[in-house]
Coordinates of N, CA and C in Angstrom, one line a residue:
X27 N 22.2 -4.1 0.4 CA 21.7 -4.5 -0.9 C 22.8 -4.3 -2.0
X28 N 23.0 -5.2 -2.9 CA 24.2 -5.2 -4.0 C 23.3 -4.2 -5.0
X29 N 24.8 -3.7 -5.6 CA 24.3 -2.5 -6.8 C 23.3 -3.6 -7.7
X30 N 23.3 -4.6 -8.1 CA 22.2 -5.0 -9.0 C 21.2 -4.9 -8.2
X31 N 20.1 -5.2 -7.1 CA 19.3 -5.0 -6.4 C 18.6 -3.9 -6.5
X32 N 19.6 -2.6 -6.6 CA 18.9 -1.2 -6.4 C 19.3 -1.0 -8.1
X33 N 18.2 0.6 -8.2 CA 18.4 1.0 -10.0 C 17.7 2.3 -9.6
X34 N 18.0 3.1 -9.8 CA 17.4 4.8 -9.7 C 17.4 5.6 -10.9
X35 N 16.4 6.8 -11.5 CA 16.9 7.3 -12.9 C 15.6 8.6 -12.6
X36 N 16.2 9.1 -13.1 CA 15.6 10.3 -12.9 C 15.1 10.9 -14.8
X37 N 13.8 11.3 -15.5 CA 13.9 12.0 -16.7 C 12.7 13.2 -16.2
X38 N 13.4 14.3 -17.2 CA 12.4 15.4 -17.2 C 12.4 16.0 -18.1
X39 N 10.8 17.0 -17.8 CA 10.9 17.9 -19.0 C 10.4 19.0 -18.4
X40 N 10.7 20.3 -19.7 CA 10.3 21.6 -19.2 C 9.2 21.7 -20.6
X41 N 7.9 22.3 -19.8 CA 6.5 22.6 -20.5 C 6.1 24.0 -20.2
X42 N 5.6 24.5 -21.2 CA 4.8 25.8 -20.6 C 3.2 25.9 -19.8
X43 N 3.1 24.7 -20.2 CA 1.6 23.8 -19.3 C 1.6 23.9 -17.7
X44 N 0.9 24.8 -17.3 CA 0.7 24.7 -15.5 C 0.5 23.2 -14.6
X45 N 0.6 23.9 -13.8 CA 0.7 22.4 -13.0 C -0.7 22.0 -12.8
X46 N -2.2 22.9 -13.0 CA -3.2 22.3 -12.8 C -3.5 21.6 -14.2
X47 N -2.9 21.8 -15.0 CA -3.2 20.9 -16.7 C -2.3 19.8 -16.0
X48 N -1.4 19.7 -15.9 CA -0.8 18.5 -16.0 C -1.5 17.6 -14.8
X49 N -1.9 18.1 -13.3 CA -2.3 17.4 -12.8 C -3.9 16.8 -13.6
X50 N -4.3 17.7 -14.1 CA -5.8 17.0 -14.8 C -5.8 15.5 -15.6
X51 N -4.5 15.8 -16.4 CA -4.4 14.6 -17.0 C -3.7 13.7 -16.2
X52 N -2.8 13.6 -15.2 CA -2.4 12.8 -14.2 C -3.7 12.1 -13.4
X53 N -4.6 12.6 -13.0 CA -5.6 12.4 -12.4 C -6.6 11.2 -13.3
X54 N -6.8 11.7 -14.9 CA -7.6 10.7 -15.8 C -6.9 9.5 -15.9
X55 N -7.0 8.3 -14.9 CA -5.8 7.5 -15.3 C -6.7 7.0 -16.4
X56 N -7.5 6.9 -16.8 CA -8.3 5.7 -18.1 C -8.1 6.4 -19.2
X57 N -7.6 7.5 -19.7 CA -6.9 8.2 -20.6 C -5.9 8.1 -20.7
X58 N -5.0 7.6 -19.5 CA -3.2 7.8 -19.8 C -3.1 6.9 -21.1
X59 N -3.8 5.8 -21.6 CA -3.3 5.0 -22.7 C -3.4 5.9 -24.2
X60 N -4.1 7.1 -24.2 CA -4.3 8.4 -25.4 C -3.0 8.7 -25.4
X61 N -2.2 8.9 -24.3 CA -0.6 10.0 -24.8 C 0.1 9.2 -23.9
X62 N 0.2 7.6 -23.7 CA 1.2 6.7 -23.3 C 1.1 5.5 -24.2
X63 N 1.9 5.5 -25.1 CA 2.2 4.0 -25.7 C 2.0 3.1 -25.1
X64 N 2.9 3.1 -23.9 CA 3.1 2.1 -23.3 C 2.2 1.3 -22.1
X65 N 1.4 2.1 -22.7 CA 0.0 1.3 -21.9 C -1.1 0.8 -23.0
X66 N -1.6 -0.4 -23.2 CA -2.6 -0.8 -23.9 C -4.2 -0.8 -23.2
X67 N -3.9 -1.3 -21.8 CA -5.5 -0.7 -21.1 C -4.8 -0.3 -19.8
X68 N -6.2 0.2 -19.4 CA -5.6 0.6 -17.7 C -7.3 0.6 -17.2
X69 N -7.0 0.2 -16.3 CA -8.4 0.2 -14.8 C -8.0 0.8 -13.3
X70 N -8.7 1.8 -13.2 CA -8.5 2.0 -11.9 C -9.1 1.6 -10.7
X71 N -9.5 1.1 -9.7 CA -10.0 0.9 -8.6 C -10.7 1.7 -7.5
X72 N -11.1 2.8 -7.9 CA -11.7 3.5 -7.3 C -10.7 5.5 -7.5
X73 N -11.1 6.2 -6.8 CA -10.9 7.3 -6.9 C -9.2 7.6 -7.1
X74 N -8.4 9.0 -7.3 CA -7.2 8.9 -7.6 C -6.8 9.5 -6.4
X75 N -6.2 8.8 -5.2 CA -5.9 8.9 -4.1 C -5.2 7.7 -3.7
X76 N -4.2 8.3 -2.5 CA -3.7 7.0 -2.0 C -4.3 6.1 -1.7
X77 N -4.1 4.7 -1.6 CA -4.4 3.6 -1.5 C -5.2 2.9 -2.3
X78 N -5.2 3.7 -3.2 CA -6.2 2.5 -4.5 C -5.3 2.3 -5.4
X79 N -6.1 1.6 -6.1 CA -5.3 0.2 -6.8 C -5.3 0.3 -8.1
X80 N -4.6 0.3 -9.5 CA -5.1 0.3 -10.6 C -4.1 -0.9 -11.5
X81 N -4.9 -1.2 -12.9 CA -4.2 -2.2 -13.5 C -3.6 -1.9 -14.5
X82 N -2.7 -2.3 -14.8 CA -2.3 -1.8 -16.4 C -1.1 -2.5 -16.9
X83 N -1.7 -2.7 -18.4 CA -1.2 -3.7 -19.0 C -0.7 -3.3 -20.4
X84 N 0.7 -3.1 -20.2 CA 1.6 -2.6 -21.5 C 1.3 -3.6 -23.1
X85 N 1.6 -3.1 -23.9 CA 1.1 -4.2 -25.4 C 1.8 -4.9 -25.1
X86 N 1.2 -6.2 -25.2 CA 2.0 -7.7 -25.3 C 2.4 -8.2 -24.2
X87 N 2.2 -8.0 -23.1 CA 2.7 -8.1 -21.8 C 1.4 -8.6 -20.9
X88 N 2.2 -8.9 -20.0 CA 1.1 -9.3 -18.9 C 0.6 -8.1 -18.1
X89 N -0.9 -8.0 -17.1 CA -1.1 -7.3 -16.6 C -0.3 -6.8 -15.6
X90 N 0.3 -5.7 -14.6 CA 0.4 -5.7 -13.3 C -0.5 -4.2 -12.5
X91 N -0.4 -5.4 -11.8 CA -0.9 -4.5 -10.2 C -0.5 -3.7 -9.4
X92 N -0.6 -2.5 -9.6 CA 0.3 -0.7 -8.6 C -0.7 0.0 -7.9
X93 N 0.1 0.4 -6.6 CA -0.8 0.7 -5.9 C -0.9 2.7 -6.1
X94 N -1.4 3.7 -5.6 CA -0.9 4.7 -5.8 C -0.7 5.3 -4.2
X95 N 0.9 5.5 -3.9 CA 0.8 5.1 -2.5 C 1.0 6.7 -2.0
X96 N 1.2 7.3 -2.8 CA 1.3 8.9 -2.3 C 0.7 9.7 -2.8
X97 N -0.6 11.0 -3.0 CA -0.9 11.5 -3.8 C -1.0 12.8 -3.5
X98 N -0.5 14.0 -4.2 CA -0.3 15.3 -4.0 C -1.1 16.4 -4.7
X99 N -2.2 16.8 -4.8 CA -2.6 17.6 -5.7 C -1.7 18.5 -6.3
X100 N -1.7 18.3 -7.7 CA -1.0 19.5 -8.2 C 0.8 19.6 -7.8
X101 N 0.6 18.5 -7.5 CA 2.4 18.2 -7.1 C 3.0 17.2 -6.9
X102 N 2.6 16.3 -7.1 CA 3.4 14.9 -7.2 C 1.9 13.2 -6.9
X103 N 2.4 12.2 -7.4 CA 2.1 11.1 -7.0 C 3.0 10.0 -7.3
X104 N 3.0 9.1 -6.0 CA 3.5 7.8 -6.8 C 3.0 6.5 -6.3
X105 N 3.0 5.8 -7.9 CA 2.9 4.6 -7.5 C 3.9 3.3 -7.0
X106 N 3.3 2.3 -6.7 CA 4.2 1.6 -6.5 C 4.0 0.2 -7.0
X107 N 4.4 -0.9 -7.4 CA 4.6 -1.8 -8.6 C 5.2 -3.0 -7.6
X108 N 4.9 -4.3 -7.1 CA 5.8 -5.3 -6.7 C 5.2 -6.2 -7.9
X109 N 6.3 -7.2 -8.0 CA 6.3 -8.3 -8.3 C 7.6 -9.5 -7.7
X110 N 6.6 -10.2 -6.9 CA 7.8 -11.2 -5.9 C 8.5 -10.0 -5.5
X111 N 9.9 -10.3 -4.8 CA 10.7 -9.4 -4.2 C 10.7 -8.4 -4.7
X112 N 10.8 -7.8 -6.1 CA 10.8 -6.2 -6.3 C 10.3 -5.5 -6.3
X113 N 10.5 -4.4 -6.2 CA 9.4 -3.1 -6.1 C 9.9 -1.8 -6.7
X114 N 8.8 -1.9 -7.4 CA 9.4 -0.3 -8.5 C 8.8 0.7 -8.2
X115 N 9.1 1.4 -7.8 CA 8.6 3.3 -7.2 C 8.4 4.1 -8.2
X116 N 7.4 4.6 -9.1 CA 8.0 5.8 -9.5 C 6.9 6.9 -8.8
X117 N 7.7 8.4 -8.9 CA 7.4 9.4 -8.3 C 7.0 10.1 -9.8
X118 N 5.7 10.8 -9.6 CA 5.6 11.6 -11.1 C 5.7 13.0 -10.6
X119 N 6.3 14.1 -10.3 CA 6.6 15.2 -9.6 C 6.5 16.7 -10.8
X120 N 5.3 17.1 -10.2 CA 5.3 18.3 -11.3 C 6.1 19.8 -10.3
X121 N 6.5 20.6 -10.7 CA 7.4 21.3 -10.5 C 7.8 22.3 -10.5
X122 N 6.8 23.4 -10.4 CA 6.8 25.0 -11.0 C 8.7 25.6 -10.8
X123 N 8.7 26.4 -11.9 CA 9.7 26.9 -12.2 C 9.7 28.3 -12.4
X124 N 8.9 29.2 -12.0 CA 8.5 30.5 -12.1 C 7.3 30.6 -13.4
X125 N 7.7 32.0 -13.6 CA 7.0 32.6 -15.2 C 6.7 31.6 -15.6
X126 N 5.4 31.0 -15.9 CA 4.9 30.0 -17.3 C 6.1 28.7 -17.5
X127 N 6.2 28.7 -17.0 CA 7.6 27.0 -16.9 C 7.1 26.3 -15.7
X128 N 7.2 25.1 -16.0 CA 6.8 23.6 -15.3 C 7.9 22.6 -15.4
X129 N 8.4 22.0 -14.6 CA 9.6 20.5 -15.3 C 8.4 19.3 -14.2
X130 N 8.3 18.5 -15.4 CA 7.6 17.2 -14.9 C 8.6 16.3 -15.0
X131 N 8.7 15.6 -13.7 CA 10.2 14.1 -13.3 C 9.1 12.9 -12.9
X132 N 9.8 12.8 -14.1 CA 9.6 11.0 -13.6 C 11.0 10.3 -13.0
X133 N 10.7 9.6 -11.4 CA 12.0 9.4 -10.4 C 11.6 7.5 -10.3
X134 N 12.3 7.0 -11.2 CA 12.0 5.5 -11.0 C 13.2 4.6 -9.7
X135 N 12.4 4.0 -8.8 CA 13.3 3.8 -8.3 C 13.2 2.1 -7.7
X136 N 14.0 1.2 -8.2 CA 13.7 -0.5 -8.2 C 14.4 -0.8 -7.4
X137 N 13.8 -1.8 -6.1 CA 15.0 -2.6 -5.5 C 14.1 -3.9 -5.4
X138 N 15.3 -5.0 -5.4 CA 14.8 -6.2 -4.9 C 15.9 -6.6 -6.2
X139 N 15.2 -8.0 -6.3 CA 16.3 -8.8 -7.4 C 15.9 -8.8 -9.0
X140 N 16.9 -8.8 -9.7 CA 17.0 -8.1 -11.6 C 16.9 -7.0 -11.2
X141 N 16.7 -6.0 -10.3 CA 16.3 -4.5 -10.3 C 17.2 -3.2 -11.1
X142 N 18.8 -3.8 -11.4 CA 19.4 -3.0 -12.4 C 19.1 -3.3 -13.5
X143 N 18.0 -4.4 -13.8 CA 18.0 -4.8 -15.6 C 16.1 -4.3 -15.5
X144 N 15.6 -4.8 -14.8 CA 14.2 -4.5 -14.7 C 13.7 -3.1 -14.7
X145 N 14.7 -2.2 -13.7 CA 14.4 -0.9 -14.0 C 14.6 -0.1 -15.2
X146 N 15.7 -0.3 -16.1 CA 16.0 0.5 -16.8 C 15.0 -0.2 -18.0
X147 N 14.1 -1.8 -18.2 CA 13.5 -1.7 -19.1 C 11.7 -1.1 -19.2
X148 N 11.9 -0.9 -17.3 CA 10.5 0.1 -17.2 C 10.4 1.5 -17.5
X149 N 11.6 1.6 -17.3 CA 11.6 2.9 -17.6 C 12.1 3.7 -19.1
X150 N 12.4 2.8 -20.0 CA 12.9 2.9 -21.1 C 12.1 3.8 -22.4
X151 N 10.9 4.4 -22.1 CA 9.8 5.0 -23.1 C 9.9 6.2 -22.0
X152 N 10.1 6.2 -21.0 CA 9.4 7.8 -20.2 C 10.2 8.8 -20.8
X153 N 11.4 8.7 -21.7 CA 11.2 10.2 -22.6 C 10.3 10.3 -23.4
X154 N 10.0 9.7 -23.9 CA 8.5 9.6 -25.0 C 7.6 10.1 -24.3
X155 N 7.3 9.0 -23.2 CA 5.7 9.5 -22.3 C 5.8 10.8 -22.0
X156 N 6.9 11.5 -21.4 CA 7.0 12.9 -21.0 C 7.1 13.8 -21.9
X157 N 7.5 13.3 -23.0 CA 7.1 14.2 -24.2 C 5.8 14.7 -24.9
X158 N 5.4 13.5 -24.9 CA 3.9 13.3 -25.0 C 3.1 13.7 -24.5
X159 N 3.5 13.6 -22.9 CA 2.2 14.6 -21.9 C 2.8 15.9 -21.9
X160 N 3.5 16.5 -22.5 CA 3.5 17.8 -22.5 C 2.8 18.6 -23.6
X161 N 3.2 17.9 -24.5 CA 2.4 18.0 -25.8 C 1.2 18.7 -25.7
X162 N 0.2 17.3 -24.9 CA -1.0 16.9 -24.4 C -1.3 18.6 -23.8
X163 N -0.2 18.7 -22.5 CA -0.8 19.5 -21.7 C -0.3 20.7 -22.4
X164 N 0.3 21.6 -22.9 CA 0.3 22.4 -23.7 C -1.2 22.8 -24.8
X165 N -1.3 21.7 -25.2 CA -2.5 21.8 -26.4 C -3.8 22.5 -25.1
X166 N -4.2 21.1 -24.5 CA -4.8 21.7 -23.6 C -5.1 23.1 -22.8
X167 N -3.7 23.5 -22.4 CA -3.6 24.9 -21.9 C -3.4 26.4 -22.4
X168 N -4.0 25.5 -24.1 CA -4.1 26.7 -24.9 C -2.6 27.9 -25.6

Protein backbone atom coordinates (compact mmCIF):
# COMPACT_ATOMS: atom_id res chain seq x y z
CA UNK A 1 0.00 0.00 0.00
CA UNK A 2 1.37 3.59 -1.04
CA UNK A 3 1.96 6.13 1.87
CA UNK A 4 -1.38 7.93 0.77
CA UNK A 5 -3.43 4.74 1.37
CA UNK A 6 -2.27 4.34 4.98
CA UNK A 7 -2.59 7.48 7.78
CA UNK A 8 -1.93 6.69 11.56
CA UNK A 9 -2.00 9.43 14.57
CA UNK A 10 -1.93 8.99 17.78
CA UNK A 11 -3.54 12.05 20.59
CA UNK A 12 -3.57 11.95 24.31
CA UNK A 13 -4.31 13.13 27.53
CA UNK A 14 -3.35 12.89 31.12
CA UNK A 15 -6.58 13.11 33.70
CA UNK A 16 -6.84 12.58 37.25
CA UNK A 17 -10.23 10.62 36.40
CA UNK A 18 -9.95 6.74 36.97
CA UNK A 19 -10.37 4.47 34.41
CA UNK A 20 -13.81 3.32 35.78
CA UNK A 21 -15.17 7.19 35.15
CA UNK A 22 -13.87 7.23 31.94
CA UNK A 23 -15.04 3.91 30.96
CA UNK A 24 -18.70 4.94 32.20
CA UNK A 25 -18.81 7.58 29.90
CA UNK A 26 -17.29 5.51 27.02
CA UNK A 27 -19.93 3.04 27.60
CA UNK A 28 -23.03 5.94 27.32
CA UNK A 29 -22.58 6.10 23.66
CA UNK A 30 -26.09 8.32 23.40
CA UNK A 31 -24.42 10.88 25.52
CA UNK A 32 -21.10 11.10 23.71
CA UNK A 33 -22.88 14.05 21.63
CA UNK A 34 -22.95 16.18 25.59
CA UNK A 35 -18.88 16.47 25.52
CA UNK A 36 -18.31 15.65 21.66
CA UNK A 37 -18.98 18.47 19.12
CA UNK A 38 -18.42 16.50 16.70
CA UNK A 39 -21.26 14.39 16.84
CA UNK A 40 -24.83 15.81 16.26
CA UNK A 41 -26.87 12.46 16.97
CA UNK A 42 -25.71 8.99 17.64
CA UNK A 43 -27.84 5.55 17.88
CA UNK A 44 -26.57 2.53 19.09
CA UNK A 45 -27.71 -0.90 18.06
CA UNK A 46 -27.93 -2.73 20.86
CA UNK A 47 -25.57 -3.19 23.94
CA UNK A 48 -21.73 -1.77 24.15
CA UNK A 49 -19.94 -4.83 23.06
CA UNK A 50 -18.28 -6.13 20.25
CA UNK A 51 -20.23 -6.61 17.26
CA UNK A 52 -22.86 -4.00 17.50
CA UNK A 53 -23.45 -1.38 15.41
CA UNK A 54 -23.94 2.30 16.02
CA UNK A 55 -24.76 5.48 13.86
CA UNK A 56 -23.54 8.77 14.00
CA UNK A 57 -23.80 11.63 12.30
CA UNK A 58 -21.31 14.73 12.66
CA UNK A 59 -23.15 18.43 12.06
CA UNK A 60 -23.83 18.86 8.46
CA UNK A 61 -22.62 15.65 7.29
CA UNK A 62 -23.99 12.57 6.30
CA UNK A 63 -24.64 9.68 8.53
CA UNK A 64 -22.03 6.69 8.97
CA UNK A 65 -22.04 3.34 10.01
CA UNK A 66 -19.18 1.78 12.77
CA UNK A 67 -19.06 -1.19 14.04
CA UNK A 68 -17.48 -1.59 17.67
CA UNK A 69 -15.14 -4.41 16.88
CA UNK A 70 -13.10 -4.78 20.11
CA UNK A 71 -14.29 -4.03 23.59
CA UNK A 72 -12.32 -4.02 26.82
CA UNK A 73 -13.74 -3.07 30.07
CA UNK A 74 -12.07 -0.41 31.61
CA UNK A 75 -9.34 -0.55 29.02
CA UNK A 76 -9.81 0.09 25.65
CA UNK A 77 -12.46 -0.18 22.56
CA UNK A 78 -12.47 0.21 19.01
CA UNK A 79 -14.49 0.95 16.41
CA UNK A 80 -14.36 0.58 13.06
CA UNK A 81 -15.72 2.89 10.13
CA UNK A 82 -15.67 1.62 6.20
CA UNK A 83 -16.82 3.50 3.52
CA UNK A 84 -16.11 1.76 -0.03
CA UNK A 85 -12.43 0.72 0.20
CA UNK A 86 -11.52 2.57 3.49
CA UNK A 87 -11.47 1.77 6.76
CA UNK A 88 -10.87 3.94 9.75
CA UNK A 89 -9.88 2.20 13.05
CA UNK A 90 -9.87 4.09 15.97
CA UNK A 91 -8.72 2.56 19.32
CA UNK A 92 -9.95 4.63 22.46
CA UNK A 93 -7.33 3.13 25.09
CA UNK A 94 -7.63 4.27 28.70
CA UNK A 95 -4.32 3.74 30.52
CA UNK A 96 -3.47 3.86 34.18
CA UNK A 97 -0.33 5.57 35.06
CA UNK A 98 0.04 4.96 38.71
CA UNK A 99 -1.06 7.38 41.71
CA UNK A 100 -4.49 9.12 40.47
CA UNK A 101 -3.16 9.58 36.66
CA UNK A 102 -4.89 8.14 33.58
CA UNK A 103 -3.68 9.07 29.76
CA UNK A 104 -6.66 8.35 27.43
CA UNK A 105 -5.29 7.72 23.33
CA UNK A 106 -7.12 8.03 20.82
CA UNK A 107 -5.01 5.67 17.89
CA UNK A 108 -6.69 6.54 14.41
CA UNK A 109 -5.66 4.42 11.93
CA UNK A 110 -7.02 4.68 7.91
CA UNK A 111 -6.16 2.57 5.07
CA UNK A 112 -7.66 2.23 1.73
CA UNK A 113 -7.88 5.19 -0.85
CA UNK A 114 -7.82 9.33 0.27
CA UNK A 115 -6.68 7.70 3.62
CA UNK A 116 -3.78 10.42 4.15
CA UNK A 117 -6.42 13.24 3.62
CA UNK A 118 -9.51 11.43 5.11
CA UNK A 119 -7.73 10.53 8.19
CA UNK A 120 -6.31 13.55 9.34
CA UNK A 121 -9.87 15.24 8.60
CA UNK A 122 -11.41 12.56 11.04
CA UNK A 123 -9.41 13.03 13.36
CA UNK A 124 -8.99 16.71 13.41
CA UNK A 125 -11.28 17.71 16.76
CA UNK A 126 -9.92 14.59 19.02
CA UNK A 127 -7.81 17.28 20.95
CA UNK A 128 -10.99 18.96 21.81
CA UNK A 129 -12.95 15.67 22.27
CA UNK A 130 -10.22 14.40 24.70
CA UNK A 131 -10.17 17.45 26.43
CA UNK A 132 -13.57 17.48 26.93
CA UNK A 133 -13.91 13.99 28.21
CA UNK A 134 -11.65 14.67 30.75
CA UNK A 135 -13.24 17.56 31.86
CA UNK A 136 -16.38 15.43 31.97
CA UNK A 137 -14.58 12.67 33.73
CA UNK A 138 -12.88 14.69 36.34
CA UNK A 139 -16.14 16.61 37.27
CA UNK A 140 -17.70 13.42 37.60
CA UNK A 141 -15.05 11.81 39.78
CA UNK A 142 -15.31 14.43 42.14
Amino acid sequence: MSDENTWQCEYAIETSAPAETIWSIFRDVRSWKAWNAGIERIDIDGPFVAGTWFTMTPPGEDALRSQLIEVRENACFIDETRVGDLVIKVAHRIEPLGSARTRVVYAVDARGPQASEIGPAVASDFPEVLASLAKLAETRAG
